[in-house]
Coordinates of C-alpha atoms in Angstrom, one line a residue:
Chain A
M1 CA 280.9 180.4 160.7
Q2 CA 284.6 179.4 161.0
P3 CA 285.1 175.6 161.0
T4 CA 286.5 174.2 164.2
Y5 CA 290.1 173.3 164.4
A6 CA 289.4 169.6 164.5
K7 CA 287.3 169.9 161.3
R8 CA 289.9 171.8 159.5
R9 CA 292.5 169.3 160.5
H10 CA 290.3 166.5 159.3
R11 CA 289.9 168.2 156.0
R12 CA 293.6 168.7 155.6
L13 CA 294.2 165.0 156.5
E14 CA 291.6 164.0 153.9
E15 CA 293.2 166.1 151.2
W16 CA 296.7 164.7 152.1
M17 CA 295.4 161.2 151.9
G18 CA 293.7 161.7 148.6
R19 CA 296.7 163.3 147.1
T20 CA 299.1 160.7 148.4
F21 CA 296.9 157.8 147.1
A22 CA 296.5 159.3 143.7
G23 CA 300.2 160.0 143.6
I24 CA 301.1 156.5 144.5
C25 CA 298.8 155.1 141.8
G26 CA 300.3 157.4 139.3
W27 CA 303.9 156.5 140.1
L28 CA 303.1 152.8 140.3
I29 CA 301.8 152.8 136.7
V30 CA 304.9 154.7 135.6
L31 CA 307.1 152.2 137.5
I32 CA 305.3 149.2 136.1
T33 CA 305.6 150.4 132.6
V34 CA 309.3 151.4 132.9
T35 CA 310.1 148.0 134.6
M36 CA 308.4 146.2 131.7
I37 CA 310.3 148.1 129.1
V38 CA 313.6 147.6 130.9
F39 CA 312.9 143.9 131.4
L40 CA 311.9 143.4 127.8
A41 CA 314.9 145.4 126.6
A42 CA 317.3 143.5 128.9
K43 CA 315.9 140.1 127.7
G44 CA 315.8 141.3 124.1
I45 CA 319.4 142.2 123.8
Q46 CA 320.6 138.8 125.3
S47 CA 320.4 137.4 121.8
F48 CA 323.3 139.6 120.9
T49 CA 325.2 139.8 124.1
D50 CA 324.8 136.2 125.3
S51 CA 324.0 134.1 122.3
G52 CA 326.1 135.9 119.8
L53 CA 323.4 136.3 117.2
S54 CA 323.8 139.2 114.7
L55 CA 321.2 141.9 114.5
S56 CA 321.5 142.3 110.8
D57 CA 321.0 138.5 110.3
M58 CA 317.9 138.6 112.5
L59 CA 316.3 141.6 110.8
L60 CA 317.3 140.9 107.2
S61 CA 317.5 137.1 106.8
A62 CA 314.4 135.0 106.1
H63 CA 316.0 131.8 107.3
W64 CA 314.4 130.8 110.6
D65 CA 315.4 127.3 111.7
P66 CA 316.2 127.1 115.4
N67 CA 316.4 123.3 115.3
G68 CA 318.9 123.3 112.5
T69 CA 322.7 122.7 112.6
P70 CA 323.7 125.5 112.8
P71 CA 320.5 127.1 114.0
K72 CA 319.3 130.1 112.1
Y73 CA 317.3 133.0 113.5
G74 CA 316.4 135.2 110.6
A75 CA 313.1 136.9 111.4
L76 CA 312.4 138.7 108.2
I77 CA 309.4 136.4 107.4
F78 CA 307.7 137.4 110.6
I79 CA 308.4 141.1 110.3
V80 CA 307.2 141.2 106.7
G81 CA 304.2 139.0 107.6
S82 CA 303.1 141.3 110.4
M83 CA 303.5 144.4 108.2
L84 CA 301.6 142.9 105.3
V85 CA 298.7 141.6 107.3
S86 CA 298.3 144.8 109.3
L87 CA 298.6 147.2 106.4
G88 CA 296.3 144.9 104.4
A89 CA 293.7 145.0 107.2
L90 CA 294.0 148.8 107.2
L91 CA 293.4 149.0 103.5
V92 CA 290.3 146.8 103.9
S93 CA 288.9 148.5 107.0
A94 CA 289.9 152.2 106.8
P95 CA 287.7 153.2 103.8
L96 CA 284.8 151.1 105.2
A97 CA 285.3 152.8 108.6
L98 CA 285.3 156.3 107.2
A99 CA 282.2 155.6 105.1
L100 CA 280.5 154.2 108.2
A101 CA 281.5 157.2 110.3
I102 CA 280.1 159.6 107.6
F103 CA 276.9 157.5 107.4
M104 CA 276.4 157.6 111.1
N105 CA 277.0 161.3 111.4
F106 CA 275.2 162.8 108.4
I107 CA 273.1 160.2 106.6
A108 CA 271.6 157.6 108.9
P109 CA 268.3 158.3 110.7
K110 CA 268.5 158.7 114.5
W111 CA 267.1 155.3 115.4
L112 CA 269.7 153.6 113.1
V113 CA 272.5 155.5 114.8
S114 CA 271.3 154.4 118.2
L115 CA 271.4 150.9 116.9
L116 CA 274.8 151.1 115.3
K117 CA 276.6 152.6 118.2
P118 CA 276.0 149.6 120.6
V119 CA 276.7 147.2 117.8
L120 CA 280.1 148.8 117.2
E121 CA 280.9 148.7 121.0
L122 CA 279.9 145.0 121.0
L123 CA 282.2 144.3 118.1
V124 CA 285.2 145.8 120.1
G125 CA 284.2 143.6 123.0
I126 CA 284.2 140.3 121.2
P127 CA 287.3 138.3 122.3
S128 CA 289.9 137.8 119.5
V129 CA 289.7 134.0 119.9
V130 CA 286.0 134.2 118.7
Y131 CA 287.1 136.2 115.6
G132 CA 289.8 133.6 115.0
W133 CA 287.3 130.7 115.4
L134 CA 284.9 132.3 113.0
G135 CA 287.8 132.9 110.6
V136 CA 288.8 129.2 110.8
T137 CA 285.3 127.8 110.3
L138 CA 283.8 130.3 107.8
L139 CA 286.5 132.3 106.1
V140 CA 289.2 129.7 105.6
P141 CA 286.9 127.3 103.7
L142 CA 285.7 130.3 101.6
V143 CA 289.2 131.3 100.7
R144 CA 289.9 127.7 99.8
E145 CA 287.0 127.6 97.4
W146 CA 288.0 130.9 95.8
F147 CA 291.7 130.4 95.5
G148 CA 292.4 126.7 96.1
G149 CA 295.2 125.7 98.4
S150 CA 294.5 125.2 102.1
G151 CA 292.6 128.4 102.7
F152 CA 294.9 129.3 105.6
S153 CA 296.3 132.5 104.0
L154 CA 297.4 136.1 104.2
L155 CA 294.0 137.0 102.8
A156 CA 292.2 135.2 105.6
G157 CA 294.4 137.1 108.2
I158 CA 293.7 140.4 106.5
I159 CA 290.0 140.0 106.5
V160 CA 289.8 138.8 110.1
L161 CA 292.0 141.6 111.3
G162 CA 290.1 144.1 109.2
M163 CA 286.9 143.1 110.9
M164 CA 288.6 143.5 114.3
I165 CA 289.9 147.0 113.8
L166 CA 286.9 148.3 111.9
P167 CA 285.0 149.3 115.0
T168 CA 288.1 151.0 116.6
I169 CA 288.6 153.2 113.5
T170 CA 284.9 153.9 113.0
S171 CA 284.3 155.1 116.6
I172 CA 287.3 157.5 116.6
A173 CA 286.5 158.8 113.1
A174 CA 282.8 159.3 114.0
D175 CA 283.8 161.3 117.0
A176 CA 286.2 163.4 114.9
L177 CA 283.5 164.1 112.4
A178 CA 281.0 165.0 115.1
N179 CA 283.4 167.5 116.6
V180 CA 283.6 169.5 113.4
P181 CA 281.5 172.7 114.2
K182 CA 278.0 172.7 112.7
A183 CA 278.8 176.1 111.2
Y184 CA 281.2 174.6 108.7
M185 CA 278.4 172.5 107.3
E186 CA 275.9 175.4 107.2
A187 CA 278.5 177.7 105.6
S188 CA 279.1 175.1 103.0
Y189 CA 275.4 174.7 102.3
G190 CA 275.1 178.5 102.2
L191 CA 277.7 178.6 99.4
G192 CA 275.4 176.2 97.4
S193 CA 277.2 172.9 97.8
T194 CA 275.4 169.6 97.8
R195 CA 275.5 167.4 100.9
W196 CA 278.2 165.2 99.4
Q197 CA 280.3 168.2 98.4
A198 CA 280.0 169.6 101.9
I199 CA 281.0 166.2 103.5
S200 CA 283.8 165.4 101.1
R201 CA 285.4 168.8 100.7
V202 CA 284.7 170.5 104.1
I203 CA 283.9 168.1 106.9
V204 CA 286.3 165.2 106.2
P205 CA 289.3 167.5 105.6
A206 CA 288.5 169.4 108.8
A207 CA 288.4 166.1 110.8
K208 CA 291.4 164.6 109.1
T209 CA 293.7 164.6 112.1
G210 CA 291.1 162.8 114.2
I211 CA 290.6 160.3 111.5
A212 CA 294.3 159.7 111.1
T213 CA 294.5 159.1 114.9
G214 CA 291.9 156.4 114.5
V215 CA 293.7 154.8 111.6
V216 CA 297.1 154.7 113.4
L217 CA 295.4 153.3 116.5
G218 CA 293.8 150.6 114.3
L219 CA 297.2 149.8 112.8
A220 CA 298.8 149.5 116.3
R221 CA 296.0 147.1 117.4
A222 CA 296.4 145.1 114.2
F223 CA 300.1 144.8 114.7
G224 CA 299.8 143.5 118.2
E225 CA 296.9 141.1 117.6
A226 CA 298.1 137.5 118.1
L227 CA 295.6 134.9 118.5
A228 CA 293.0 135.5 115.7
V229 CA 295.7 136.0 113.1
Q230 CA 297.7 133.0 114.3
M231 CA 294.6 130.8 113.9
V232 CA 294.0 131.7 110.2
I233 CA 297.3 132.7 108.6
G234 CA 298.8 129.2 108.4
N235 CA 302.1 130.1 110.2
T236 CA 304.2 128.7 107.4
M237 CA 307.9 129.7 107.4
R238 CA 308.0 131.5 104.1
L239 CA 307.5 134.9 102.6
P240 CA 304.0 135.1 101.1
S241 CA 304.0 134.8 97.3
G242 CA 300.5 136.2 97.1
L243 CA 297.3 136.9 99.0
D244 CA 296.3 133.2 99.0
S245 CA 299.7 132.1 100.4
P246 CA 300.1 131.3 104.1
T247 CA 302.8 133.0 106.1
A248 CA 303.8 133.8 109.7
T249 CA 303.8 136.9 111.9
L250 CA 305.8 138.2 114.8
T251 CA 303.0 137.5 117.2
S252 CA 302.2 134.0 115.9
I253 CA 305.7 132.8 116.2
L254 CA 305.8 134.1 119.8
T255 CA 302.6 132.4 120.9
M256 CA 303.6 129.2 119.3
D257 CA 307.1 128.8 120.6
M258 CA 307.4 130.9 123.8
A259 CA 306.1 128.2 126.1
N260 CA 308.2 125.4 124.6
T261 CA 311.6 126.9 124.7
I262 CA 313.9 127.0 127.7
N263 CA 315.1 130.3 129.4
G264 CA 318.6 131.2 128.4
T265 CA 318.8 129.2 125.2
P266 CA 319.5 131.2 122.0
W267 CA 316.1 130.2 120.7
N268 CA 314.3 131.7 123.7
N269 CA 316.5 134.8 123.6
A270 CA 315.6 135.3 119.9
L271 CA 311.9 135.2 120.8
W272 CA 312.5 137.8 123.5
T273 CA 314.2 140.0 120.9
L274 CA 311.1 139.6 118.7
A275 CA 308.9 140.6 121.6
F276 CA 311.1 143.7 122.2
L277 CA 310.8 144.5 118.5
L278 CA 307.0 144.4 118.7
L279 CA 307.2 146.8 121.6
L280 CA 309.4 149.2 119.6
I281 CA 307.0 149.0 116.7
S282 CA 304.1 149.9 118.9
F283 CA 306.2 152.8 120.4
F284 CA 306.6 154.0 116.9
F285 CA 302.9 154.0 116.3
I286 CA 302.2 155.8 119.6
A287 CA 304.8 158.4 118.6
V288 CA 302.9 158.9 115.3
I289 CA 299.6 159.3 117.1
R290 CA 301.2 161.9 119.4
L291 CA 302.6 163.8 116.4
V292 CA 299.3 163.8 114.7
G293 CA 297.6 165.0 117.9
Q294 CA 300.1 167.8 118.3
R295 CA 299.4 169.1 114.8
K296 CA 295.8 169.2 115.6
E297 CA 296.3 171.4 118.6
R298 CA 298.2 174.0 116.7
Chain B
M1 CA 282.2 158.6 131.0
W2 CA 285.1 156.3 130.3
S3 CA 287.0 156.9 133.5
K4 CA 283.8 156.0 135.4
R5 CA 283.5 152.7 133.5
V6 CA 287.2 151.9 134.0
K7 CA 286.9 152.6 137.8
F8 CA 283.8 150.4 138.0
G9 CA 285.6 147.6 136.1
L10 CA 288.6 147.9 138.3
A11 CA 286.5 147.8 141.4
A12 CA 284.7 144.7 140.1
L13 CA 288.0 143.1 139.3
L14 CA 289.3 143.7 142.8
M15 CA 286.2 142.4 144.4
T16 CA 286.3 139.2 142.4
G17 CA 289.9 138.8 143.3
A18 CA 289.2 139.3 147.0
L19 CA 286.2 136.9 146.9
A20 CA 288.2 134.3 145.0
G21 CA 290.9 134.6 147.6
C22 CA 288.4 134.0 150.3
G23 CA 287.0 131.0 148.5
Q24 CA 290.4 129.5 148.2
T25 CA 291.3 129.7 151.9
D26 CA 287.9 128.3 152.9
N27 CA 288.5 125.3 150.7
N28 CA 291.9 124.6 152.1
N29 CA 290.7 124.8 155.6
S30 CA 287.8 122.5 155.2
S31 CA 289.8 119.9 153.1
S32 CA 292.6 119.8 155.6
A33 CA 290.3 119.6 158.5
G34 CA 288.3 116.7 156.9
S35 CA 291.3 114.9 155.8
N36 CA 293.1 114.6 159.1
E37 CA 290.5 112.2 160.3
G38 CA 290.6 110.1 157.1
G39 CA 294.4 110.1 157.0
A40 CA 294.7 108.7 160.5
K41 CA 293.1 105.4 159.5
K42 CA 295.6 104.6 156.7
E43 CA 298.9 103.0 157.5
E44 CA 300.9 105.0 155.1
T45 CA 300.0 108.6 154.6
Y46 CA 301.2 111.6 152.8
S47 CA 300.6 115.3 153.2
G48 CA 301.6 118.5 151.6
T49 CA 301.2 120.1 148.2
I50 CA 302.6 119.1 144.9
S51 CA 302.5 121.4 141.9
L52 CA 303.1 120.2 138.3
A53 CA 303.5 122.3 135.2
G54 CA 304.4 121.6 131.6
S55 CA 303.5 119.4 128.7
T56 CA 300.0 119.7 127.4
A57 CA 300.2 116.2 126.0
L58 CA 300.7 114.8 129.5
Q59 CA 298.4 117.3 131.3
P60 CA 295.1 115.3 131.0
L61 CA 296.7 112.2 132.5
A62 CA 298.5 114.2 135.2
E63 CA 295.2 115.8 136.2
E64 CA 293.4 112.5 136.3
A65 CA 296.2 111.0 138.4
A66 CA 296.1 114.0 140.7
N67 CA 292.4 113.5 141.3
A68 CA 292.8 109.8 142.0
F69 CA 295.8 110.4 144.3
M70 CA 294.1 113.1 146.3
E71 CA 291.1 110.8 146.8
K72 CA 293.5 108.2 148.2
Y73 CA 295.5 110.7 150.3
P74 CA 293.2 113.5 151.2
D75 CA 296.0 115.4 153.0
V76 CA 297.8 116.0 149.7
S77 CA 296.8 118.8 147.4
I78 CA 298.0 118.7 143.9
T79 CA 297.7 121.4 141.2
V80 CA 298.4 120.7 137.6
Q81 CA 299.2 123.4 135.0
G82 CA 300.0 123.2 131.3
G83 CA 302.3 125.7 129.6
G84 CA 304.3 123.3 127.4
S85 CA 307.3 121.1 127.9
G86 CA 309.6 124.0 127.9
T87 CA 307.7 125.6 130.7
G88 CA 307.8 122.4 132.6
V89 CA 311.6 122.1 132.5
N90 CA 312.0 125.8 133.2
Q91 CA 309.8 125.8 136.2
V92 CA 311.2 122.7 137.8
A93 CA 314.8 123.9 137.2
A94 CA 313.9 127.1 138.9
G95 CA 312.3 125.3 141.8
A96 CA 308.9 126.9 141.1
V97 CA 307.2 123.5 140.8
Q98 CA 308.1 120.1 142.2
I99 CA 307.4 118.2 139.0
G100 CA 307.9 119.4 135.5
N101 CA 306.0 117.5 132.8
S102 CA 307.8 117.0 129.5
D103 CA 307.6 115.1 126.2
V104 CA 311.3 114.9 126.0
P105 CA 314.1 114.2 128.6
A106 CA 315.3 117.4 130.3
A107 CA 318.8 117.1 128.8
E108 CA 317.3 117.4 125.3
K109 CA 315.8 120.8 126.1
L110 CA 318.6 122.3 128.2
D111 CA 321.8 123.5 126.6
D112 CA 323.4 124.0 130.0
K113 CA 324.6 120.5 131.0
S114 CA 325.4 121.5 134.6
K115 CA 321.7 122.4 135.1
A116 CA 320.6 119.3 133.3
S117 CA 322.5 117.0 135.7
E118 CA 320.4 118.3 138.6
L119 CA 317.2 117.2 137.0
I120 CA 316.0 113.6 137.1
D121 CA 313.7 112.2 134.4
H122 CA 311.0 109.8 135.4
K123 CA 309.2 107.9 132.7
V124 CA 305.6 107.8 133.7
A125 CA 303.7 106.6 130.6
G126 CA 304.1 106.0 127.0
I127 CA 302.2 107.9 124.4
A128 CA 301.5 106.8 120.8
F129 CA 301.1 109.2 118.0
A130 CA 299.3 108.6 114.8
I131 CA 299.5 109.9 111.2
V132 CA 296.1 111.3 110.5
V133 CA 294.5 112.4 107.2
N134 CA 291.3 114.0 106.2
D135 CA 288.9 111.2 105.4
D136 CA 288.6 112.1 101.7
V137 CA 292.2 110.7 101.3
K138 CA 291.8 107.2 100.0
I139 CA 294.8 105.7 101.7
D140 CA 295.1 103.6 104.8
N141 CA 298.8 102.8 104.9
L142 CA 302.0 104.7 104.4
T143 CA 305.6 103.6 104.6
T144 CA 308.2 105.5 106.5
E145 CA 309.8 106.6 103.2
Q146 CA 306.5 107.9 101.9
I147 CA 305.9 109.9 105.1
Q148 CA 309.4 111.3 104.8
G149 CA 308.7 112.2 101.2
I150 CA 305.4 113.9 102.0
F151 CA 306.7 116.0 104.9
S152 CA 310.0 117.0 103.1
G153 CA 307.9 118.2 100.2
K154 CA 309.1 115.7 97.6
I155 CA 305.7 114.0 97.3
K156 CA 303.0 116.6 96.6
N157 CA 300.0 114.6 95.4
W158 CA 298.2 111.6 96.9
K159 CA 298.3 109.7 93.6
E160 CA 302.1 109.4 94.0
V161 CA 301.5 107.1 97.0
G162 CA 298.6 105.2 95.6
G163 CA 295.7 107.5 96.4
S164 CA 293.5 109.6 94.2
D165 CA 294.6 112.7 92.2
E166 CA 294.5 115.2 95.0
A167 CA 297.0 117.8 96.3
I168 CA 298.6 116.9 99.7
H169 CA 298.2 119.5 102.3
V170 CA 300.8 119.1 105.1
I171 CA 300.0 120.4 108.6
N172 CA 302.9 120.7 111.0
R173 CA 303.3 121.5 114.7
P174 CA 305.7 124.4 115.6
A175 CA 309.4 123.7 115.7
S176 CA 309.4 123.7 119.5
S177 CA 306.6 121.2 119.9
G178 CA 307.3 117.9 121.7
T179 CA 305.0 116.0 119.4
R180 CA 307.0 117.3 116.5
A181 CA 310.3 116.4 118.1
T182 CA 309.0 112.8 118.5
F183 CA 307.8 112.8 114.9
E184 CA 311.3 114.0 113.7
K185 CA 313.1 111.5 115.9
T186 CA 311.1 108.4 115.2
V187 CA 309.7 108.8 111.7
M188 CA 311.5 111.5 109.8
K189 CA 314.9 110.5 111.2
D190 CA 317.6 112.2 109.0
V191 CA 315.1 113.8 106.6
K192 CA 314.3 117.4 107.3
I193 CA 310.7 118.7 107.5
N194 CA 310.2 121.4 104.9
D195 CA 308.6 124.3 106.8
A196 CA 308.0 126.3 103.6
I197 CA 305.1 124.0 102.6
G198 CA 301.8 123.5 104.2
T199 CA 300.7 125.3 107.4
V200 CA 301.5 125.1 111.1
Q201 CA 298.9 124.7 113.9
D202 CA 300.0 125.1 117.5
S203 CA 298.1 122.4 119.4
N204 CA 296.7 118.9 119.0
G205 CA 293.2 120.4 119.0
A206 CA 294.0 122.9 116.3
V207 CA 295.6 120.2 114.2
E208 CA 292.5 118.0 114.6
Q209 CA 290.2 120.9 113.5
A210 CA 292.4 121.8 110.5
I211 CA 292.7 118.2 109.4
S212 CA 289.0 117.5 109.5
S213 CA 288.1 120.7 107.6
T214 CA 290.9 120.7 104.9
P215 CA 290.6 118.2 102.0
G216 CA 293.9 116.3 101.3
A217 CA 295.3 117.3 104.7
V218 CA 297.8 115.1 106.6
S219 CA 299.4 115.6 110.1
Y220 CA 300.3 113.8 113.3
V221 CA 298.5 113.9 116.7
A222 CA 298.8 112.2 120.0
M223 CA 296.5 109.1 120.3
S224 CA 295.1 110.5 123.5
Y225 CA 293.4 113.1 121.4
L226 CA 291.8 110.5 119.1
I227 CA 289.8 108.8 121.8
G228 CA 286.1 108.6 120.8
E229 CA 284.3 109.3 117.6
K230 CA 286.2 111.8 115.3
K231 CA 284.5 113.4 112.3
N232 CA 286.1 113.7 108.8
L233 CA 289.4 112.4 110.1
K234 CA 291.1 109.0 110.0
T235 CA 294.4 107.5 111.2
V236 CA 296.8 105.8 108.8
K237 CA 298.9 102.7 109.5
I238 CA 302.7 103.1 109.4
N239 CA 304.5 100.3 107.5
G240 CA 301.3 98.3 107.8
A241 CA 301.2 98.6 111.6
E242 CA 298.5 100.1 113.7
P243 CA 299.3 102.2 116.8
T244 CA 298.6 99.4 119.3
V245 CA 300.6 98.6 122.5
E246 CA 301.4 95.2 121.0
N247 CA 303.0 96.7 117.9
I248 CA 304.9 99.2 120.0
R249 CA 306.3 96.6 122.2
T250 CA 307.4 94.5 119.3
E251 CA 308.9 97.6 117.6
K252 CA 306.6 97.3 114.6
Y253 CA 305.1 100.7 115.2
P254 CA 307.8 103.4 115.5
F255 CA 305.8 106.6 116.3
W256 CA 305.6 106.8 120.1
S257 CA 307.6 108.2 123.0
Y258 CA 307.7 108.3 126.8
E259 CA 306.2 111.1 128.8
Y260 CA 308.4 112.4 131.6
M261 CA 307.9 113.8 135.0
I262 CA 311.0 115.7 135.9
T263 CA 312.2 116.4 139.4
K264 CA 315.0 118.5 140.7
G265 CA 317.1 116.1 142.6
E266 CA 315.7 112.7 143.8
A267 CA 311.9 112.7 144.3
K268 CA 311.0 112.4 148.0
D269 CA 307.9 111.6 150.1
E270 CA 304.7 112.7 148.5
V271 CA 306.3 113.6 145.2
R272 CA 307.9 110.1 145.0
A273 CA 304.6 108.5 146.0
F274 CA 302.7 110.4 143.3
I275 CA 305.1 109.5 140.5
D276 CA 305.0 105.9 141.6
F277 CA 301.2 106.0 141.6
V278 CA 301.1 107.3 138.0
K279 CA 303.2 104.3 137.0
S280 CA 301.4 101.8 139.2
E281 CA 299.4 98.7 138.3
E282 CA 296.5 100.3 140.2
F283 CA 296.3 103.3 137.9
A284 CA 297.2 101.5 134.7
S285 CA 293.6 100.9 133.5
T286 CA 292.9 104.6 133.7
V287 CA 296.1 105.3 131.8
K288 CA 294.9 103.0 129.1
Q289 CA 291.4 104.4 128.9
M290 CA 292.8 107.9 128.4
G291 CA 294.8 106.7 125.3
Y292 CA 298.2 106.5 126.9
I293 CA 300.3 103.4 127.4
P294 CA 300.8 102.3 131.0
M295 CA 304.5 101.7 132.1
T296 CA 303.4 98.3 133.4
E297 CA 302.9 97.2 129.8
L298 CA 306.2 98.8 128.5
E299 CA 308.7 97.4 130.9

């Protein structure tokens, strides 16, 4: 039976409304993102256009003393600190995450897997201030006992961050491993390989782009994490001399000083530049994820 | 799977937002309706809303004062936010709040002098700070020179200032902190804090936690954070003087400052009344209880 004219019109109206609503939402997100980037960029370059700071000084000098005469805005300490703590966290957590992903996919009994999955999801959901708090009360005293000093250290930051990104990397790696066709495993067994040989020589290489995506995502999260790291790393204005030495990161200097500086001052502008720098670095990581993803499609 | 969850989360968020919005309007309605009757009986009455933002050192006092003031003048509604002294000055200069709370006068924060001249500082209370150490440090007095030596990194062990053989662990506040600005101005004077030693904690609370858990640690916190029993932490006299009102008035104890409420232009009506209330004799005992120094005892 042909629908009546009114019904058809109603359907077309419905379709139009749905499409328009979805379109508006989509464009809104794009607009918000672009506005944020433009705003951050505009604020970020004020250091150089308004306050006359030099880019090379900011990126290459380790002398940060905004209260000094003359004030100095060298941010090298924070850039190096952020990199060391993030890469360190990755070194700690990537091998663990991969092992955990393999364990969950091929070794653990079903009941254990169904226990592990929610535990991992829970770990992602714990607020970073809780990680930081645990770090301060449990980890910092431990580091103090092992290495002396105050305990607030690069090492404490690395361990706390490593814990935080472990579930992210694990879930993505586990999915990647699960997506490798069963036939690969069976073929490998058929050729007479042991379980370990099949996993290490066939399954993991086949899933390596997925695993790499997880690793980069973990790195991006580590770079942007502010609170937990700030609570345990010590925030001392110096390049770390070792794992037991305190240092500062881009995010920690931002959270500490942003609220206490006045708009338009060179100090405030320099902080905006650091925020913009953080954005550029996360863009870089996203670009890497995209590249890895594209290789997978081919 | 994911998109469903996200949608559900978003929906929940919107709902809470809408509900919270409803709650707010309801409250406003009922409070203004109830207060009209109460206000009519008083000779002098104020109405309107006052918003404050800024210094976290002044925030507890400002909140307490706001509650007391709203009880007295139910037509007035006051909101107090933190954010730091810089936020306070920023927001009041931009006209976003009527009062900006700050640990330092506005002119010290603003580079732009034309902007600073629009802002008026009101001293509303004094606040004393104390040098605090972990209680394993066997010392109860330090001279200004010794403190300068410790925070500039020249003195590295407690035995150099008469304590036991134990490494000193310095804890600082970030360079933009108002507490630190006061410490530099009144105690360190011309000696520079060495930021390459020790660690930095970004709030009074975090400093307190770090001091009580780190052996040999030394730092500075506002007295308002030292009210009540504190574990593993003790205050140290400066040049033999304890941080009392008497010692501050007689200039024996150097480590204190005023707290400021900053307005854009002269304060008027309810804003004026509120600032006067914070400074008043009537509110002075509360100010004292909370660990601040009432203006009535400083002038």
